[in-house]
mmCIF file of C-alpha atoms in Angstrom:
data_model
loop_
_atom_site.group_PDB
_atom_site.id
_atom_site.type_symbol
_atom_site.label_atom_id
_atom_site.label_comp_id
_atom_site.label_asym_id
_atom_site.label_seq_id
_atom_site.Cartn_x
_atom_site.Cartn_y
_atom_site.Cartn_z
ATOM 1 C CA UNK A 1 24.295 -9.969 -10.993
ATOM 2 C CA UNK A 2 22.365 -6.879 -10.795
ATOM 3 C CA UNK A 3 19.180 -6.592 -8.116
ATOM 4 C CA UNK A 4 16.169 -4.422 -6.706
ATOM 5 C CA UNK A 5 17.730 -0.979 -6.109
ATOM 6 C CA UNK A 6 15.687 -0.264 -2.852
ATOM 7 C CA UNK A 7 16.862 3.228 -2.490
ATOM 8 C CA UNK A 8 15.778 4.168 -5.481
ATOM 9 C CA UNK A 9 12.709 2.048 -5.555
ATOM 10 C CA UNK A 10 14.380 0.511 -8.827
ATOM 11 C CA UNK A 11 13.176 -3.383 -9.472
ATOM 12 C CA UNK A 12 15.152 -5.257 -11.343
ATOM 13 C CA UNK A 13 13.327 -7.203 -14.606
ATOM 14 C CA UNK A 14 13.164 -10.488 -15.869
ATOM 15 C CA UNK A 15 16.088 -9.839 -18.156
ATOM 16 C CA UNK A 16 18.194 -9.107 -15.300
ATOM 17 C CA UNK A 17 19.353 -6.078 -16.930
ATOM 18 C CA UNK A 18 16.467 -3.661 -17.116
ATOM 19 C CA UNK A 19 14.432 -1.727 -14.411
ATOM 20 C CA UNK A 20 11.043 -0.747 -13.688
ATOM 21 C CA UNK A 21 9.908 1.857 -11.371
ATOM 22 C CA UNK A 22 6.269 3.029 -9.981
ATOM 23 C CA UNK A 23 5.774 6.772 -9.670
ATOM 24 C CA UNK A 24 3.528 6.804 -6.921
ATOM 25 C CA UNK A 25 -0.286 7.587 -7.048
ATOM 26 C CA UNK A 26 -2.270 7.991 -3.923
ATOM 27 C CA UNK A 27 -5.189 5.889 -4.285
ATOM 28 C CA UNK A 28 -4.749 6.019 -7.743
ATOM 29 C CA UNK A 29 -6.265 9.013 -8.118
ATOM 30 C CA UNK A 30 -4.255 11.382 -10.742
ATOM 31 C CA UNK A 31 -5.015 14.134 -13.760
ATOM 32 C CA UNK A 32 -3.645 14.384 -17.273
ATOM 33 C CA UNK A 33 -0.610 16.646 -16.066
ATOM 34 C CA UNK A 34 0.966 13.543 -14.361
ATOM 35 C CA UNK A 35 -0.433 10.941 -16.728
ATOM 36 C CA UNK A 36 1.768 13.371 -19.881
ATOM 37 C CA UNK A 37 4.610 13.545 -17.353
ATOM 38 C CA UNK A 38 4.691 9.509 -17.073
ATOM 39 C CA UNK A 39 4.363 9.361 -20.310
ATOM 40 C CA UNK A 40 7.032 12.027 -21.630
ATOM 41 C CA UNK A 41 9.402 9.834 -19.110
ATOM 42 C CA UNK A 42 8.710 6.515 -20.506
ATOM 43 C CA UNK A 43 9.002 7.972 -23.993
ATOM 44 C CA UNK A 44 12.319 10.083 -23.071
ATOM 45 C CA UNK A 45 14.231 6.988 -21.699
ATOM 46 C CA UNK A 46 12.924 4.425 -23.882
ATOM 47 C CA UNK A 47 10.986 1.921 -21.577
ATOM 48 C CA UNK A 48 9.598 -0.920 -23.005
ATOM 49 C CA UNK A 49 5.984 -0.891 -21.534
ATOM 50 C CA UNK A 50 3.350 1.348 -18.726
ATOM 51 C CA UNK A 51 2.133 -1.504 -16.660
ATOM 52 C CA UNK A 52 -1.010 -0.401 -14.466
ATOM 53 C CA UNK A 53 0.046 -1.892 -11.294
ATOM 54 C CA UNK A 54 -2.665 -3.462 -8.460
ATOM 55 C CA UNK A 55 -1.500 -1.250 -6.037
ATOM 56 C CA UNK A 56 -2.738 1.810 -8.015
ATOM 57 C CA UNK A 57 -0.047 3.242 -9.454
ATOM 58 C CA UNK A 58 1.617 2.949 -13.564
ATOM 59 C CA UNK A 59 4.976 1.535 -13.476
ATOM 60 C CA UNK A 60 7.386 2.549 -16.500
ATOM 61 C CA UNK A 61 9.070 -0.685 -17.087
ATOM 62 C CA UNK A 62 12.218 -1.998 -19.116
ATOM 63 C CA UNK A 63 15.005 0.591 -19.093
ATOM 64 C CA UNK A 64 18.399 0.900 -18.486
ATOM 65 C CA UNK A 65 20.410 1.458 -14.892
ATOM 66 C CA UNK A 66 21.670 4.790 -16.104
ATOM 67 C CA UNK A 67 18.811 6.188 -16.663
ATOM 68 C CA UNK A 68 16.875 5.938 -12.837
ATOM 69 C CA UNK A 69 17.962 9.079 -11.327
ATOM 70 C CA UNK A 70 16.720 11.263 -13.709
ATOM 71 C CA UNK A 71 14.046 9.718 -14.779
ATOM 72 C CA UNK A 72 13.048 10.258 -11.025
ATOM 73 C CA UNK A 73 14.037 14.289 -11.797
ATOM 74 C CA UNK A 74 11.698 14.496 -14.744
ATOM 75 C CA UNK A 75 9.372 12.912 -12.881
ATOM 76 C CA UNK A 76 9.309 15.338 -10.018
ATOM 77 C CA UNK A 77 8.905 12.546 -6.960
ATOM 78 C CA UNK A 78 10.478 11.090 -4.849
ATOM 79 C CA UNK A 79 11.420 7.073 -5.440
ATOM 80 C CA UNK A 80 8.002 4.975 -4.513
ATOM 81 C CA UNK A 81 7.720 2.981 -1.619
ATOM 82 C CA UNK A 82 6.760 -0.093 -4.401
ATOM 83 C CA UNK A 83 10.055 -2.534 -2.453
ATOM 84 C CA UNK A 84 11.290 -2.675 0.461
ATOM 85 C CA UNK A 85 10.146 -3.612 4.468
ATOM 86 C CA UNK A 86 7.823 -1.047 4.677
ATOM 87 C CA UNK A 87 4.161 0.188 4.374
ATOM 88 C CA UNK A 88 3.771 -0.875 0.332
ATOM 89 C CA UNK A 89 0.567 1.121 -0.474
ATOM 90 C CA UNK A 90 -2.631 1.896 0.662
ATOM 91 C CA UNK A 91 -5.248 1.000 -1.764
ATOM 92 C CA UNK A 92 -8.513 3.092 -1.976
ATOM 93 C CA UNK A 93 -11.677 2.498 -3.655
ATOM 94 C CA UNK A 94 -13.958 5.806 -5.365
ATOM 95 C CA UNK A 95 -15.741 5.839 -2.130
ATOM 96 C CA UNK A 96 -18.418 8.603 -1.452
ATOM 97 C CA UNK A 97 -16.441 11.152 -3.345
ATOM 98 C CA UNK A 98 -17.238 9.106 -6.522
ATOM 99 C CA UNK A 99 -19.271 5.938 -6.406
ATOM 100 C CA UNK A 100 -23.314 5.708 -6.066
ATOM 101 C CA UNK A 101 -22.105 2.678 -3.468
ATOM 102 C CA UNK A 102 -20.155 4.374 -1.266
ATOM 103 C CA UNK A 103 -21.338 5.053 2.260
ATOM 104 C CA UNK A 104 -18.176 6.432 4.034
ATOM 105 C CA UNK A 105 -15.877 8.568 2.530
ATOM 106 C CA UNK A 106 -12.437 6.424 2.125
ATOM 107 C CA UNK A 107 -10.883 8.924 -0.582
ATOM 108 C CA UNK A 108 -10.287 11.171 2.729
ATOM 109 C CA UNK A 109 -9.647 8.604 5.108
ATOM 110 C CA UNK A 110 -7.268 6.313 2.327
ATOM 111 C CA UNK A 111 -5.365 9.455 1.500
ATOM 112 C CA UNK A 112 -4.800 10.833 4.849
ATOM 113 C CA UNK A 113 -3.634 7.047 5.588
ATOM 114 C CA UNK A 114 -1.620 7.343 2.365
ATOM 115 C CA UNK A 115 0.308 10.743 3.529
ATOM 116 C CA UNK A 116 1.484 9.215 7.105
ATOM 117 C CA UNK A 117 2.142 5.951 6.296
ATOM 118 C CA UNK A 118 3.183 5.160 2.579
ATOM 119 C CA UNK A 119 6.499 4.588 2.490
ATOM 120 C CA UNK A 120 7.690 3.892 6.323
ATOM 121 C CA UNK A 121 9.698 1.000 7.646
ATOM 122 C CA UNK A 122 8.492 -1.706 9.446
ATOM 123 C CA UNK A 123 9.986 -5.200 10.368
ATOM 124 C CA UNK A 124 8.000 -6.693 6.818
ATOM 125 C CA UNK A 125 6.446 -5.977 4.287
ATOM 126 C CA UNK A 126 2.536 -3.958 4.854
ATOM 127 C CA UNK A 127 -0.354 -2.998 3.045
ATOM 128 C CA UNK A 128 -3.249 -1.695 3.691
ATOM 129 C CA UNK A 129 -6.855 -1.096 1.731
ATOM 130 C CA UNK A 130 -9.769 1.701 2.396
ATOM 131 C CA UNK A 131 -12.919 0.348 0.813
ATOM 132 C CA UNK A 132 -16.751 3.001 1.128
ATOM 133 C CA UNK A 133 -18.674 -0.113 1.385
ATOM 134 C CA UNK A 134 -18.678 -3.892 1.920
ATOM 135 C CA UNK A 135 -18.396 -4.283 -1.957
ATOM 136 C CA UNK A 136 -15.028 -4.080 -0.454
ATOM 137 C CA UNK A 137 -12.796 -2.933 -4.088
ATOM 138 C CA UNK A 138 -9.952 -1.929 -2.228
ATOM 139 C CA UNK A 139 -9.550 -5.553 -1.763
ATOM 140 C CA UNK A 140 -9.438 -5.068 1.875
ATOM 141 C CA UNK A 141 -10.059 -8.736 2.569
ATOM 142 C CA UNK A 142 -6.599 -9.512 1.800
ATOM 143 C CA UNK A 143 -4.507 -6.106 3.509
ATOM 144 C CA UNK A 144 -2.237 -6.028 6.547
ATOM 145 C CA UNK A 145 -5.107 -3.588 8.194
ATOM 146 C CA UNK A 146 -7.973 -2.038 6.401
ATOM 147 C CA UNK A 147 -11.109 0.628 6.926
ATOM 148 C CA UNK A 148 -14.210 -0.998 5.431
ATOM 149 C CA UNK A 149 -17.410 1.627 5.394
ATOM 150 C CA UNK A 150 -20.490 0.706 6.262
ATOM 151 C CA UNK A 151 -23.845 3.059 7.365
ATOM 152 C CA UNK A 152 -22.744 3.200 10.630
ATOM 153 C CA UNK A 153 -19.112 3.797 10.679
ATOM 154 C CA UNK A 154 -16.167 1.731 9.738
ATOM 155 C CA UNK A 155 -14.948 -1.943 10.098
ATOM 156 C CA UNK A 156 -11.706 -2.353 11.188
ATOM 157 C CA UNK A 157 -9.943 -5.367 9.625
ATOM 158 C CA UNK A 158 -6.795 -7.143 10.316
ATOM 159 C CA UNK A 159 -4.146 -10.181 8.778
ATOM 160 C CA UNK A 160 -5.283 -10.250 5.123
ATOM 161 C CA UNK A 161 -2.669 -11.149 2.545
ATOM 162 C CA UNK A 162 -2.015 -12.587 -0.525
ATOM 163 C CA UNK A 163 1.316 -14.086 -1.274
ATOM 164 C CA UNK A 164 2.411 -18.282 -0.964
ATOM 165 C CA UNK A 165 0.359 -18.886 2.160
ATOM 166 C CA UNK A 166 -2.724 -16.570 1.680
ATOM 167 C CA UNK A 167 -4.941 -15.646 4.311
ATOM 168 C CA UNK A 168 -8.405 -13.442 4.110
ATOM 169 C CA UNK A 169 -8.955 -10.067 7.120
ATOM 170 C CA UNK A 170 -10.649 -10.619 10.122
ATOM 171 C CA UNK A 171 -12.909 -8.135 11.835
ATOM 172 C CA UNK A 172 -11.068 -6.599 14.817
ATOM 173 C CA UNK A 173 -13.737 -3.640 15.763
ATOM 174 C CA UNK A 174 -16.988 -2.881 14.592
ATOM 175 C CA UNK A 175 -18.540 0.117 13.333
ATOM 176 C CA UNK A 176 -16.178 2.751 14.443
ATOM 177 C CA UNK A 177 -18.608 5.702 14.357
ATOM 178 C CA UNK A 178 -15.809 8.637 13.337
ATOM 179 C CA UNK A 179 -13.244 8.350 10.866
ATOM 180 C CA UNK A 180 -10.661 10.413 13.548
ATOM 181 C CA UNK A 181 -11.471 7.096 15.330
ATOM 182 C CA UNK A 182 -10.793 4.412 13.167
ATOM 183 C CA UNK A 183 -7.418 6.460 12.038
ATOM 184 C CA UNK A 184 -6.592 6.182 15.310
ATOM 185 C CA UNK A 185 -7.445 2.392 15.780
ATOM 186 C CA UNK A 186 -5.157 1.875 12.380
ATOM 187 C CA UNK A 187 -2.405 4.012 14.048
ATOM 188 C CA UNK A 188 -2.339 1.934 17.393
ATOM 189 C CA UNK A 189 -2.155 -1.473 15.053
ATOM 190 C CA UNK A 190 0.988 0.200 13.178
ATOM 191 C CA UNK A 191 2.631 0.800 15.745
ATOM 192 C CA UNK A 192 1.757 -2.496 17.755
ATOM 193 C CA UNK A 193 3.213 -4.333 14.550
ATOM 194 C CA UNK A 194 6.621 -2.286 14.759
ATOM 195 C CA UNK A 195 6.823 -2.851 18.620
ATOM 196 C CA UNK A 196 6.899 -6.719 17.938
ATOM 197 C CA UNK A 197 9.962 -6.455 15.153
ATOM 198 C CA UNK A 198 9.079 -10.079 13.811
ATOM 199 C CA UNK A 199 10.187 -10.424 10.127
ATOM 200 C CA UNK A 200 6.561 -11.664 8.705
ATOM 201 C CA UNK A 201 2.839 -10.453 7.826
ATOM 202 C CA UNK A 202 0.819 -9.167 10.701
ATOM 203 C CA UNK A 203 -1.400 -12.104 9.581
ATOM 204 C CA UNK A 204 0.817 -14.693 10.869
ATOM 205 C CA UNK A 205 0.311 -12.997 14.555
ATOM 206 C CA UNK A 206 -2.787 -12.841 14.180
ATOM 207 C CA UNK A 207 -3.207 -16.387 13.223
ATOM 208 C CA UNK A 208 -0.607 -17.705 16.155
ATOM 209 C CA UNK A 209 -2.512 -15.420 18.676
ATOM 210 C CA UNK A 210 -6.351 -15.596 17.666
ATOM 211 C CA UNK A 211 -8.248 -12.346 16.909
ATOM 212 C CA UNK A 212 -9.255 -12.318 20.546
ATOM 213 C CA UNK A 213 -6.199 -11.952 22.279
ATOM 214 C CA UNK A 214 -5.010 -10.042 19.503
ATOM 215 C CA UNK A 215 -7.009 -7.753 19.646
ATOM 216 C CA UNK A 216 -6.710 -7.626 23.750
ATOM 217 C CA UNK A 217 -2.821 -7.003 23.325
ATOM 218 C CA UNK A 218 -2.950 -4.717 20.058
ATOM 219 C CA UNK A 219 -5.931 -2.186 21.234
ATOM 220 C CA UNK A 220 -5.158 -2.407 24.790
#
């Protein structure tokens, strides 16, 4: 029986014979070059269907085995990090770049985040959201760890996460005043999740722990 392809970020569909993949789009933000490209691919190897995906990203779904290595060529990437134990996507709302809303700037912040962590192994599966206010549209309430901007700085939030048992982000620090920071709050959380090697979502620490001393043994 044929299966996810995690190498080549190749998921298996409900047929059980054709594949999807999700070039990947940091915080979703693109131009028509790539959007033609995505859609010259999807034409070229006959996919069934462009799904806009909730992590941000188009996948070209519903083609055959044979086809994924060079429809990753055409593409010009790299497989996406959509499978897989590792940091799934980083989700990042229009921020102060864009949106009337926005009072921190989480384009900046959500792509540097993007750049040094999209992709990298950890014990489970991760996400993580970047929202410019506490409208909250990266959907940060329900991410691994997530910046949430407010007038004075950022919120730092922990153990969101959809999924069978779903839990919503608690506040781990307040108003970080600079984004260098919170990026290094997120980076010390990262790392403190790798350290412990437990196959499940930081939520589930956080839950057996309690924010409190969670937050005493994560941040130090």
């Amino acid at each position: 029986m044929k299966k996810d392809i995690l190498e080549k970020g190749a998921i298996i569909q409900r047929d059980k014979q054709t594949y999807a993949v999700a070039p990947h789009i940091p915080g979703g933000i693109t131009n028509a070059d790539q959007l033609r490209k995505i859609a010259d691919v999807a034409e070229k190897y006959q996919a069934q269907a462009l799904k806009i995906t909730s992590a941000q990203r188009i996948a070209i779904v519903g083609f055959d085995e044979k086809h994924i290595d060079a429809m990753w060529e055409d593409l010009g990437e790299k497989p996406g990090a959509a499978i897989g134990l590792c940091v799934r996507s980083v989700k990042i709302c229009p921020g102060t770049t864009f949106c009337k809303r926005g009072q921190q700037d989480s384009v900046a912040v959500g792509m540097e985040m993007d750049g040094k962590y999209h992709g990298q192994e950890l014990p489970w599966k991760f996400k993580m959201g970047v929202s410019g206010c506490i409208n909250d549209c990266a959907e940060g309430c329900i991410k691994d760890v997530a910046l949430i901007g407010t007038p004075k700085g950022w919120n730092v939030m922990v153990g969101g996460n959809g999924g069978a048992q779903p839990r919503v982000s608690q506040k781990l620090v307040e108003h970080v005043p600079t984004n260098e920071e919170a990026l290094a709050i997120v980076d010390k959380l990262v790392q403190w999740f790798k350290q412990q090697d437990r196959r499940c979502r930081l939520g589930k620490l956080v839950e057996e722990m309690g924010i409190e001393e969670f937050r005493k043994d994560a941040l130090g």
